[in-house]
N, CA, C and O of each residue as an XYZ file, in Angstrom:
652
protein
N       0.768     -0.933     -0.039
C       0.030     -0.019     -0.080
C       1.051      1.061      0.235
O       2.176      0.799      0.661
N       0.572      2.364     -0.013
C       1.232      3.351     -0.261
C       0.671      4.700      0.284
O      -0.504      4.371      0.124
N       0.596      5.738      0.711
C       0.443      6.504      1.631
C       1.587      7.801      2.513
O       2.753      8.165      2.355
N       0.366      8.192      3.530
C       2.031      9.419      4.360
C       1.175      8.329      5.606
O       0.019      7.992      5.857
N       2.433      8.095      6.092
C       2.008      7.574      7.793
C       1.697      8.695      8.428
O       2.107      9.838      8.631
N       0.771      7.919      8.685
C      -0.224      8.369      9.859
C       0.057      8.899     11.345
O      -0.788      9.574     11.934
N       1.673      8.453     12.099
C       1.948      9.166     12.609
C       3.002     10.649     12.613
O       3.107     11.606     13.381
N       3.789     10.173     11.115
C       4.627     11.404     11.053
C       3.642     12.624      9.306
O       3.663     13.844      9.148
N       3.078     11.704      8.559
C       2.891     12.553      7.805
C       3.516     12.865      7.257
O       3.413     14.024      6.855
N       4.857     11.865      6.763
C       6.147     12.202      6.423
C       6.520     10.953      5.049
O       6.781     10.806      3.855
N       6.339     10.436      6.067
C       6.925      9.129      4.414
C       6.403      8.222      3.996
O       6.084      7.424      4.877
N       6.001      7.780      2.472
C       5.266      6.558      2.359
C       5.400      5.395      2.585
O       6.384      4.689      2.805
N       4.648      5.268      2.539
C       4.706      4.125      3.205
C       5.018      2.990      2.420
O       4.649      3.171      1.259
N       5.530      1.941      2.593
C       6.006      0.597      1.497
C       5.544     -0.888      2.303
O       5.139     -0.979      3.462
N       5.680     -1.659      1.613
C       5.243     -2.906      1.486
C       6.819     -3.900      0.922
O       7.442     -3.543     -0.078
N       7.173     -4.918      1.623
C       8.025     -5.299      0.823
C       7.540     -6.655      0.639
O       6.324     -6.836      0.694
N       8.545     -7.915      0.369
C       7.779     -8.867      0.139
C       7.620     -9.871      1.674
O       6.876    -10.848      1.586
N       8.384     -9.580      3.158
C       7.973    -10.188      3.858
C       6.447     -9.667      4.229
O       5.611    -10.394      4.766
N       6.306     -8.812      3.997
C       4.440     -8.757      4.033
C       4.921     -7.197      5.834
O       4.456     -7.106      6.970
N       5.865     -6.475      5.158
C       5.659     -5.674      6.432
C       4.910     -4.057      5.366
O       4.416     -3.822      4.263
N       5.185     -3.538      6.292
C       4.386     -2.601      6.220
C       5.855     -1.409      7.102
O       6.325     -1.533      8.233
N       6.241     -0.240      5.899
C       7.546      0.196      6.348
C       7.116      1.582      7.334
O       5.980      1.845      6.939
N       7.429      2.454      8.277
C       7.114      3.418      8.558
C       7.314      4.662      8.548
O       7.476      5.326      7.524
N       7.319      5.066      9.630
C       8.492      6.505      9.975
C       9.790      6.079     10.677
O       9.851      5.274     11.606
N      10.461      6.500     10.306
C      12.097      6.328     10.832
C      11.726      6.742     11.893
O      10.978      7.697     12.104
N      12.364      5.856     12.838
C      12.936      5.600     14.389
C      14.048      6.446     15.071
O      14.107      7.065     16.132
N      14.989      6.203     13.937
C      16.503      6.041     14.174
C      17.312      6.481     13.289
O      17.182      6.480     12.065
N      18.012      6.795     13.820
C      19.172      6.132     12.669
C      20.538      5.266     13.077
O      20.330      4.525     14.038
N      21.847      5.209     12.561
C      22.785      4.381     13.222
C      23.602      4.805     12.457
O      23.233      5.069     11.312
N      24.964      5.006     12.842
C      26.471      5.099     11.467
C      26.121      3.519     10.442
O      26.686      3.550      9.349
N      25.407      2.425     10.675
C      25.061      1.941      9.266
C      24.599      1.237      9.090
O      24.989      0.118      8.757
N      22.838      1.912      9.360
C      21.607      1.479     10.528
C      21.067      2.592     10.415
O      21.523      3.678     10.773
N      19.215      2.170      9.479
C      18.446      3.588      9.930
C      16.837      2.036     10.821
O      16.485      0.890     10.545
N      16.508      2.959     11.728
C      15.346      2.103     12.373
C      14.158      2.426     11.912
O      14.075      3.449     11.232
N      12.827      1.534     12.206
C      11.688      2.276     11.189
C      10.733      1.615     12.224
O      11.105      0.771     13.039
N       9.312      2.141     12.095
C       8.351      1.493     12.614
C       7.325      0.538     11.484
O       6.739      0.954     10.484
N       7.350     -0.564     11.928
C       6.290     -1.160     11.058
C       5.824     -1.991     11.150
O       6.711     -2.720     11.593
N       4.764     -2.707     11.046
C       3.833     -3.466     10.860
C       4.247     -4.670      9.831
O       4.531     -4.801      8.641
N       4.073     -5.677     11.314
C       3.679     -7.112     10.104
C       2.869     -8.017     10.960
O       2.672     -8.181     12.164
N       2.343     -8.723      9.423
C       1.305    -10.006      9.954
C       1.557    -10.488     11.279
O       1.230    -10.397     12.462
N       2.328    -11.062     10.438
C       2.818    -12.290     12.270
C       4.077    -11.802     13.789
O       4.888    -12.336     14.547
N       3.418    -10.325     13.446
C       4.372     -9.641     14.484
C       3.353     -8.993     15.686
O       3.184     -9.145     16.896
N       2.770     -8.160     14.562
C       1.947     -6.750     14.779
C       3.292     -5.679     14.360
O       4.157     -5.653     13.484
N       2.943     -4.930     15.408
C       4.143     -3.521     15.201
C       5.258     -3.744     15.801
O       5.132     -4.094     16.974
N       7.066     -3.603     15.117
C       7.848     -3.785     15.430
C       8.376     -2.392     15.036
O       7.775     -1.497     14.442
N       9.825     -2.417     15.571
C      10.469     -2.184     14.853
C      11.506     -2.184     13.561
O      10.697     -2.578     12.722
N      12.051     -2.108     13.236
C      13.119     -2.875     11.522
C      13.965     -1.364     11.830
O      13.739     -0.158     11.933
N      15.265     -2.507     11.907
C      16.444     -2.476     11.948
C      16.740     -3.058     10.079
O      16.153     -3.734      9.234
N      17.793     -2.409     10.191
C      17.708     -2.142      8.449
C      19.258     -1.469      8.066
O      19.382     -0.381      7.502
N      20.831     -2.669      8.647
C      21.839     -2.959      8.846
C      22.169     -2.746      7.420
O      21.766     -3.701      6.758
N      22.687     -1.947      6.789
C      22.923     -1.965      4.653
C      25.135     -1.807      5.121
O      25.582     -0.922      5.851
N      26.102     -3.019      4.373
C      27.046     -3.020      4.439
C      27.352     -2.867      2.987
O      27.058     -3.879      2.349
N      27.848     -1.911      2.293
C      28.252     -1.974      1.408
C      30.017     -2.397      1.066
O      30.769     -1.837      1.863
N      30.487     -2.976      0.380
C      31.957     -3.638     -0.819
C      31.773     -4.136      0.376
O      30.743     -4.448      0.974
N      33.848     -4.214      0.910
C      34.348     -5.195      1.511
C      34.084     -4.394      2.607
O      34.357     -3.198      2.503
N      33.393     -5.001      4.104
C      33.547     -4.467      5.071
C      33.656     -4.783      6.546
O      33.055     -4.221      7.461
N      34.794     -6.088      6.649
C      34.774     -7.026      7.635
C      34.557     -6.548      8.912
O      33.815     -7.289      9.558
N      34.965     -5.519      9.531
C      34.701     -5.280     10.801
C      32.994     -4.813     10.964
O      32.359     -4.876     12.017
N      32.519     -4.386      9.768
C      30.650     -3.432      9.872
C      30.836     -5.253     10.563
O      31.113     -5.791     11.635
N      30.440     -5.692      9.016
C      29.830     -7.133      9.312
C      29.639     -8.415     10.789
O      28.832     -9.249     11.201
N      30.843     -7.895     11.096
C      31.488     -8.789     12.832
C      30.432     -8.532     13.432
O      29.623     -9.352     13.866
N      30.342     -6.504     13.533
C      29.778     -6.016     14.226
C      28.397     -6.390     14.751
O      27.801     -6.815     15.741
N      28.231     -5.936     13.369
C      26.517     -7.029     12.349
C      25.909     -8.361     13.411
O      24.892     -8.478     14.094
N      27.342     -9.434     13.087
C      27.311    -11.225     13.833
C      27.247    -10.396     14.750
O      26.148     -9.842     14.718
N      27.943     -9.998     15.635
C      28.124     -9.841     17.029
C      26.691     -9.385     17.986
O      26.361     -9.625     19.148
N      26.221     -8.818     17.158
C      24.821     -7.965     17.375
C      23.677     -8.540     17.503
O      22.869     -8.327     18.407
N      23.571     -9.234     16.674
C      22.833    -10.723     16.330
C      23.105    -11.484     17.516
O      22.230    -11.474     18.381
N      24.305    -12.237     17.751
C      24.435    -13.060     18.380
C      23.921    -12.869     19.381
O      23.016    -13.628     19.728
N      24.336    -11.728     20.245
C      23.782    -11.390     21.531
C      21.926    -10.516     22.074
O      21.207    -10.049     22.957
N      22.041    -10.718     21.257
C      20.221    -10.099     20.561
C      19.371    -11.077     21.146
O      18.451    -10.803     21.917
N      19.798    -12.620     20.643
C      19.609    -13.852     19.930
C      19.696    -14.523     21.034
O      19.163    -15.624     20.892
N      20.322    -14.289     22.545
C      20.336    -15.291     23.672
C      20.030    -14.486     24.757
O      20.180    -14.942     25.890
N      19.531    -13.096     24.545
C      19.162    -12.771     26.187
C      18.067    -12.032     25.845
O      17.784    -11.303     24.894
N      17.399    -12.465     27.055
C      15.972    -12.852     27.654
C      14.739    -11.706     28.909
O      13.923    -12.351     29.567
N      14.761     -9.943     29.107
C      15.435     -9.833     29.645
C      13.966     -8.440     29.372
O      13.783     -7.734     28.380
N      12.986     -8.505     30.980
C      12.165     -7.150     30.622
C      12.068     -5.607     29.772
O      11.329     -4.819     29.180
N      13.508     -5.908     30.266
C      13.937     -4.271     30.052
C      15.370     -3.867     29.068
O      16.253     -3.010     29.073
N      14.985     -5.030     28.272
C      15.628     -5.502     27.104
C      15.202     -5.684     25.613
O      15.764     -6.628     25.057
N      14.482     -5.101     24.994
C      14.156     -4.882     23.820
C      14.122     -6.605     23.024
O      15.240     -7.121     23.001
N      13.400     -7.153     22.634
C      13.465     -8.267     22.343
C      13.969     -8.398     20.426
O      13.199     -7.802     19.673
N      14.707     -8.846     20.017
C      15.049     -9.431     18.529
C      14.288    -10.518     18.409
O      14.585    -11.452     19.154
N      13.114    -10.704     17.458
C      12.745    -11.417     16.494
C      12.534    -12.369     16.062
O      12.095    -13.499     16.279
N      13.235    -11.245     14.832
C      14.169    -12.310     13.502
C      15.288    -11.316     12.688
O      15.729    -10.170     12.779
N      15.374    -11.957     12.231
C      16.046    -11.315     11.025
C      16.348    -12.200      9.609
O      16.712    -13.345      9.341
N      15.911    -10.759      8.742
C      16.204    -11.376      7.369
C      17.417    -10.764      6.693
O      17.836     -9.724      7.200
N      18.272    -11.415      5.251
C      19.472    -11.350      4.786
C      18.847    -10.965      3.564
O      17.777    -11.296      3.054
N      20.397     -9.649      2.960
C      19.739     -9.585      1.802
C      20.733     -9.581      1.196
O      21.496     -9.422      2.149
N      21.512     -9.641      0.154
C      22.587    -10.303     -0.401
C      22.292     -9.167     -2.166
O      21.175     -9.068     -2.674
N      23.180     -8.690     -2.579
C      22.726     -8.191     -4.442
C      24.188     -7.182     -4.851
O      24.258     -5.996     -4.529
N      25.317     -7.937     -5.627
C      26.275     -7.361     -5.733
C      26.770     -7.536     -4.733
O      26.732     -8.413     -3.871
N      27.435     -6.313     -4.930
C      28.829     -5.910     -3.186
C      27.270     -5.469     -1.622
O      27.448     -5.472     -0.404
N      26.597     -5.316     -2.016
C      25.683     -4.255     -1.038
C      25.228     -6.006     -0.109
O      25.107     -7.056     -0.740
N      25.088     -5.920      1.110
C      25.128     -6.803      1.558
C      23.937     -6.439      2.464
O      23.747     -5.231      2.318
N      23.016     -6.980      3.372
C      22.018     -6.108      3.930
C      20.585     -6.567      5.009
O      19.522     -6.950      4.521
N      20.769     -6.466      6.184
C      20.003     -7.462      6.678
C      18.748     -6.773      7.613
O      19.077     -6.011      8.522
N      17.592     -7.002      7.420
C      16.560     -6.441      8.332
C      16.353     -7.047     10.148
O      15.636     -7.996     10.465
N      16.782     -6.610     10.649
C      16.401     -7.195     11.763
C      15.048     -6.518     12.643
O      14.580     -5.380     12.645
N      14.611     -7.950     13.482
C      13.215     -6.750     13.921
C      12.553     -7.415     15.209
O      12.176     -8.552     15.495
N      12.591     -6.031     15.932
C      12.356     -6.137     17.124
C      11.130     -5.471     17.875
O      10.589     -4.390     17.643
N      10.875     -6.323     18.740
C       9.162     -6.036     19.425
C       9.486     -4.430     19.508
O      10.549     -3.944     19.893
N       7.896     -3.456     18.893
C       7.834     -2.529     19.109
C       8.016     -1.583     19.953
O       7.013     -2.017     20.520
N       8.509     -0.168     20.986
C       8.233      0.630     21.957
C       7.864      1.424     21.288
O       8.159      1.807     20.156
N       6.923      1.803     22.284
C       6.189      3.244     22.221
C       7.341      4.024     22.963
O       8.197      3.414     23.603
N       7.323      5.810     22.818
C       7.042      6.917     23.758
C       9.407      7.172     23.326
O      10.223      7.588     24.149
N       9.564      6.944     22.573
C      10.845      7.220     22.308
C      11.990      6.762     22.606
O      11.771      5.584     22.889
N      13.549      7.048     22.768
C      14.691      6.868     22.655
C      14.997      6.962     24.463
O      15.102      8.141     24.802
N      15.071      6.495     25.019
C      15.925      6.774     26.654
C      16.792      8.207     26.640
O      16.627      9.234     27.298
N      17.683      7.893     25.724
C      18.502      9.618     25.124
C      18.264     10.379     25.028
O      18.829     11.349     25.533
N      17.172     10.414     24.242
C      15.955     11.687     24.684
C      15.528     12.165     25.338
O      15.673     13.349     25.643
N      14.742     11.250     25.844
C      13.614     12.146     27.243
C      15.248     12.123     27.901
O      16.042     12.378     26.995
N      15.940     11.885     29.234
C      17.745     12.668     29.160
C      18.180     13.852     29.056
O      18.450     14.877     29.681
N      18.155     13.262     27.832
C      18.586     14.789     27.468
C      17.006     15.784     27.593
O      17.636     16.524     28.349
N      16.276     16.123     27.565
C      15.079     17.007     28.242
C      14.393     16.738     28.912
O      13.187     16.493     28.875
N      15.565     16.769     30.058
C      15.309     16.807     31.996
C      15.946     18.312     31.688
O      16.748     18.489     30.771
N      15.383     19.618     32.772
C      15.745     20.348     32.766
C      15.292     20.480     34.716
O      14.148     20.616     35.149
N      16.514     20.391     35.521
C      16.299     21.226     36.659
C      16.459     22.527     36.876
O      17.480     23.215     36.904
N      15.460     22.760     37.011
C      14.773     24.871     37.649
C      15.557     25.566     38.898
O      16.017     24.825     39.767
N      15.662     26.499     38.966
C      16.071     26.959     39.801
C      15.683     26.061     41.548
O      16.526     25.573     42.301
N      14.615     26.091     41.693
C      13.532     25.360     41.846
C      13.893     24.486     42.770
O      13.549     24.355     43.945
N      15.320     23.362     41.463
C      14.882     22.190     42.304
C      13.673     21.203     41.359
O      14.075     20.040     41.321
N      12.520     21.353     40.716
C      12.046     20.639     40.027
C      12.598     20.690     38.834
O      13.226     21.591     38.279
N      12.136     19.049     38.310
C      12.604     18.305     37.207
C      11.935     19.189     36.153
O      11.172     19.980     36.709
N      11.948     19.284     35.260
C      11.067     19.820     33.776
C      11.192     18.602     33.087
O      12.115     17.939     33.560
N      10.702     18.134     32.289
C      11.122     17.725     30.398
C       9.781     18.469     29.938
O       8.673     18.849     30.316
N      10.931     18.389     28.524
C      10.494     18.931     27.494
C      10.839     18.120     26.646
O      11.926     17.544     26.636
N      10.035     17.999     25.919
C       9.186     16.206     25.018
C      10.081     17.538     23.854
O       9.573     18.649     23.702
N      11.128     17.226     23.306
C      12.296     18.176     21.924
C      11.304     17.763     20.955
O      11.012     18.694     20.205
N      10.577     16.495     20.669
C       9.641     16.652     19.758
C       9.058     17.331     19.285
O       9.083     17.303     18.054
N       8.416     18.077     19.790
C       7.762     19.167     19.590
C       8.145     20.375     19.608
O       7.280     21.230     19.420
N       9.862     20.895     19.891
C      10.305     21.560     18.853
C       9.351     23.107     20.438
O       8.453     23.092     21.280
N      10.673     24.366     19.740
C      10.492     25.056     20.371
C       8.909     26.462     20.366
O       8.524     27.378     21.093
N       8.400     25.663     18.777
C       7.176     26.475     18.659
C       5.928     26.369     19.520
O       5.089     27.253     19.695
N       5.953     24.440     20.321
C       5.432     23.720     20.367
C       5.782     23.847     22.477
O       5.287     23.048     23.272
N       6.809     25.161     22.931
C       7.207     24.604     24.339
C       6.331     23.994     25.201
O       6.737     23.397     26.199
N       4.918     24.102     24.855
C       4.345     24.127     26.846
C       2.909     22.862     26.912
O       2.050     22.653     27.769
N       3.254     22.105     25.316
C       2.769     21.223     24.722
C       3.826     19.644     25.696
O       3.434     19.028     26.687
N       4.723     19.504     25.173
C       5.008     18.532     25.992
C       6.160     18.863     26.784
O       7.257     18.338     26.594
N       5.842     20.051     28.002
C       6.364     19.967     29.294
C       5.498     19.008     30.010
O       4.318     18.805     29.722
N       6.491     18.132     31.448
C       5.570     18.008     32.160
C       6.410     18.144     33.248
O       7.574     18.468     33.013
N       5.850     17.852     35.093
C       6.947     17.447     35.632
C       7.463     15.947     35.984
O       6.678     15.003     36.076
N       8.314     15.874     36.097
C       8.925     14.683     36.201
C       9.523     13.980     37.928
O      10.652     14.290     38.311
N       8.605     13.045     38.817
C       8.847     12.532     39.753
C      10.103     12.386     40.386
O      10.713     12.165     39.340
N      10.950     12.334     41.221
C      11.979     12.026     41.483
C      11.603     10.150     41.259
O      12.013      9.677     40.198
N      10.764      9.053     42.362
C      10.206      8.476     42.532
C      10.399      7.472     40.775
O      10.847      6.326     40.739
N       9.963      8.224     39.563
C       9.691      8.637     37.929
C      11.150      8.290     37.249
O      11.237      7.749     36.147
N      12.302      8.675     38.061
C      13.645      9.096     37.676
C      14.398      7.469     38.280
O      15.387      6.836     37.911
N      13.719      7.321     38.987
C      14.577      6.235     40.114
C      14.772      5.062     39.741
O      15.854      4.475     39.720
N      12.622      4.228     39.091
C      11.930      3.920     38.572
C      13.013      3.379     37.011
O      13.285      2.217     36.707
N      13.334      4.340     36.450
C      14.109      4.565     34.803
C      15.550      4.033     35.441
O      16.012      3.082     34.810
N      16.314      4.456     36.535
C      17.066      4.118     36.602
C      16.999      2.719     36.855
O      17.392      1.965     35.965
N      16.499      2.178     38.084
C      16.273      1.182     38.118
C      16.878     -0.611     36.750
O      17.674     -1.537     36.596
N      15.593      0.150     36.158
C      15.616     -0.815     35.322
C      16.435     -0.933     34.471
O      16.564     -1.842     33.651
N      17.267      0.347     34.680
C      19.086      0.141     34.074
C      19.821     -0.794     33.946
O      20.306     -1.535     33.091
N      19.788     -0.474     35.685
C      20.704     -1.050     36.434
C      20.373     -2.740     36.642
O      21.243     -3.552     36.956
N      18.976     -3.071     36.406
C      19.041     -4.237     36.067
C      19.122     -5.006     34.856
O      19.313     -6.220     34.799
N      18.969     -4.236     33.918
C      19.031     -5.201     32.622
C      21.048     -4.595     32.059
O      21.662     -4.972     31.061
N      21.551     -3.568     33.207
C      22.832     -4.258     33.066
C      23.753     -5.503     33.372
O      24.752     -6.012     32.862
N      22.899     -5.752     34.493
C      23.457     -6.587     35.490
C      22.992     -7.366     35.112
O      23.592     -8.311     35.625
N      21.491     -8.153     33.869
C      21.308     -9.191     32.992
C      22.896     -9.247     32.289
O      23.785    -10.064     32.528
N      22.915     -8.087     31.345
C      23.991     -8.056     30.457
C      25.264     -9.053     31.099
O      25.549     -9.716     30.102
N      26.235     -9.551     32.265
C      27.096     -8.414     32.541
C      27.039    -10.482     32.846
O      27.650    -11.460     32.414
N      25.810    -10.184     33.920
C      26.008    -12.063     34.285
C      25.348    -12.894     32.949
O      24.854    -13.983     33.244
N      25.312    -12.663     32.111
C      24.888    -14.161     31.016
C      25.722    -13.436     29.507
O      25.732    -14.061     28.447
């Protein structure tokens, strides 16, 4: 199917041979782009498309290691790798990693959006709204919420170190 993404209104939707409906870009990395997608098998997913052009043994080694680690981990605070699809065309190799989809954005963006006011209050600015909508995405962040998030991060890191 085609049309604009209902979430961001920018990107055209494309159906891949794997019956995935690819939507908004969620993020970018050095060798990859992550899209929100819809799968007939899994429902909402995040698809990380990694493209390696030419002979880049270190990039392929990093990708293989990431897949190896993610396929072994099972923890409620670590995103779950659902499946991997490989493609090769000429000197271009790619892998599509399907992850369970989470809503709410990246932890990095959340942390960067927290300001501490002169009276000690922590105010969170949703950076997705931009300056023209400064009041739309603002809210107080309770210390208990920050402690809960930090605890979840530490539990995930502990799990990774023990496994």
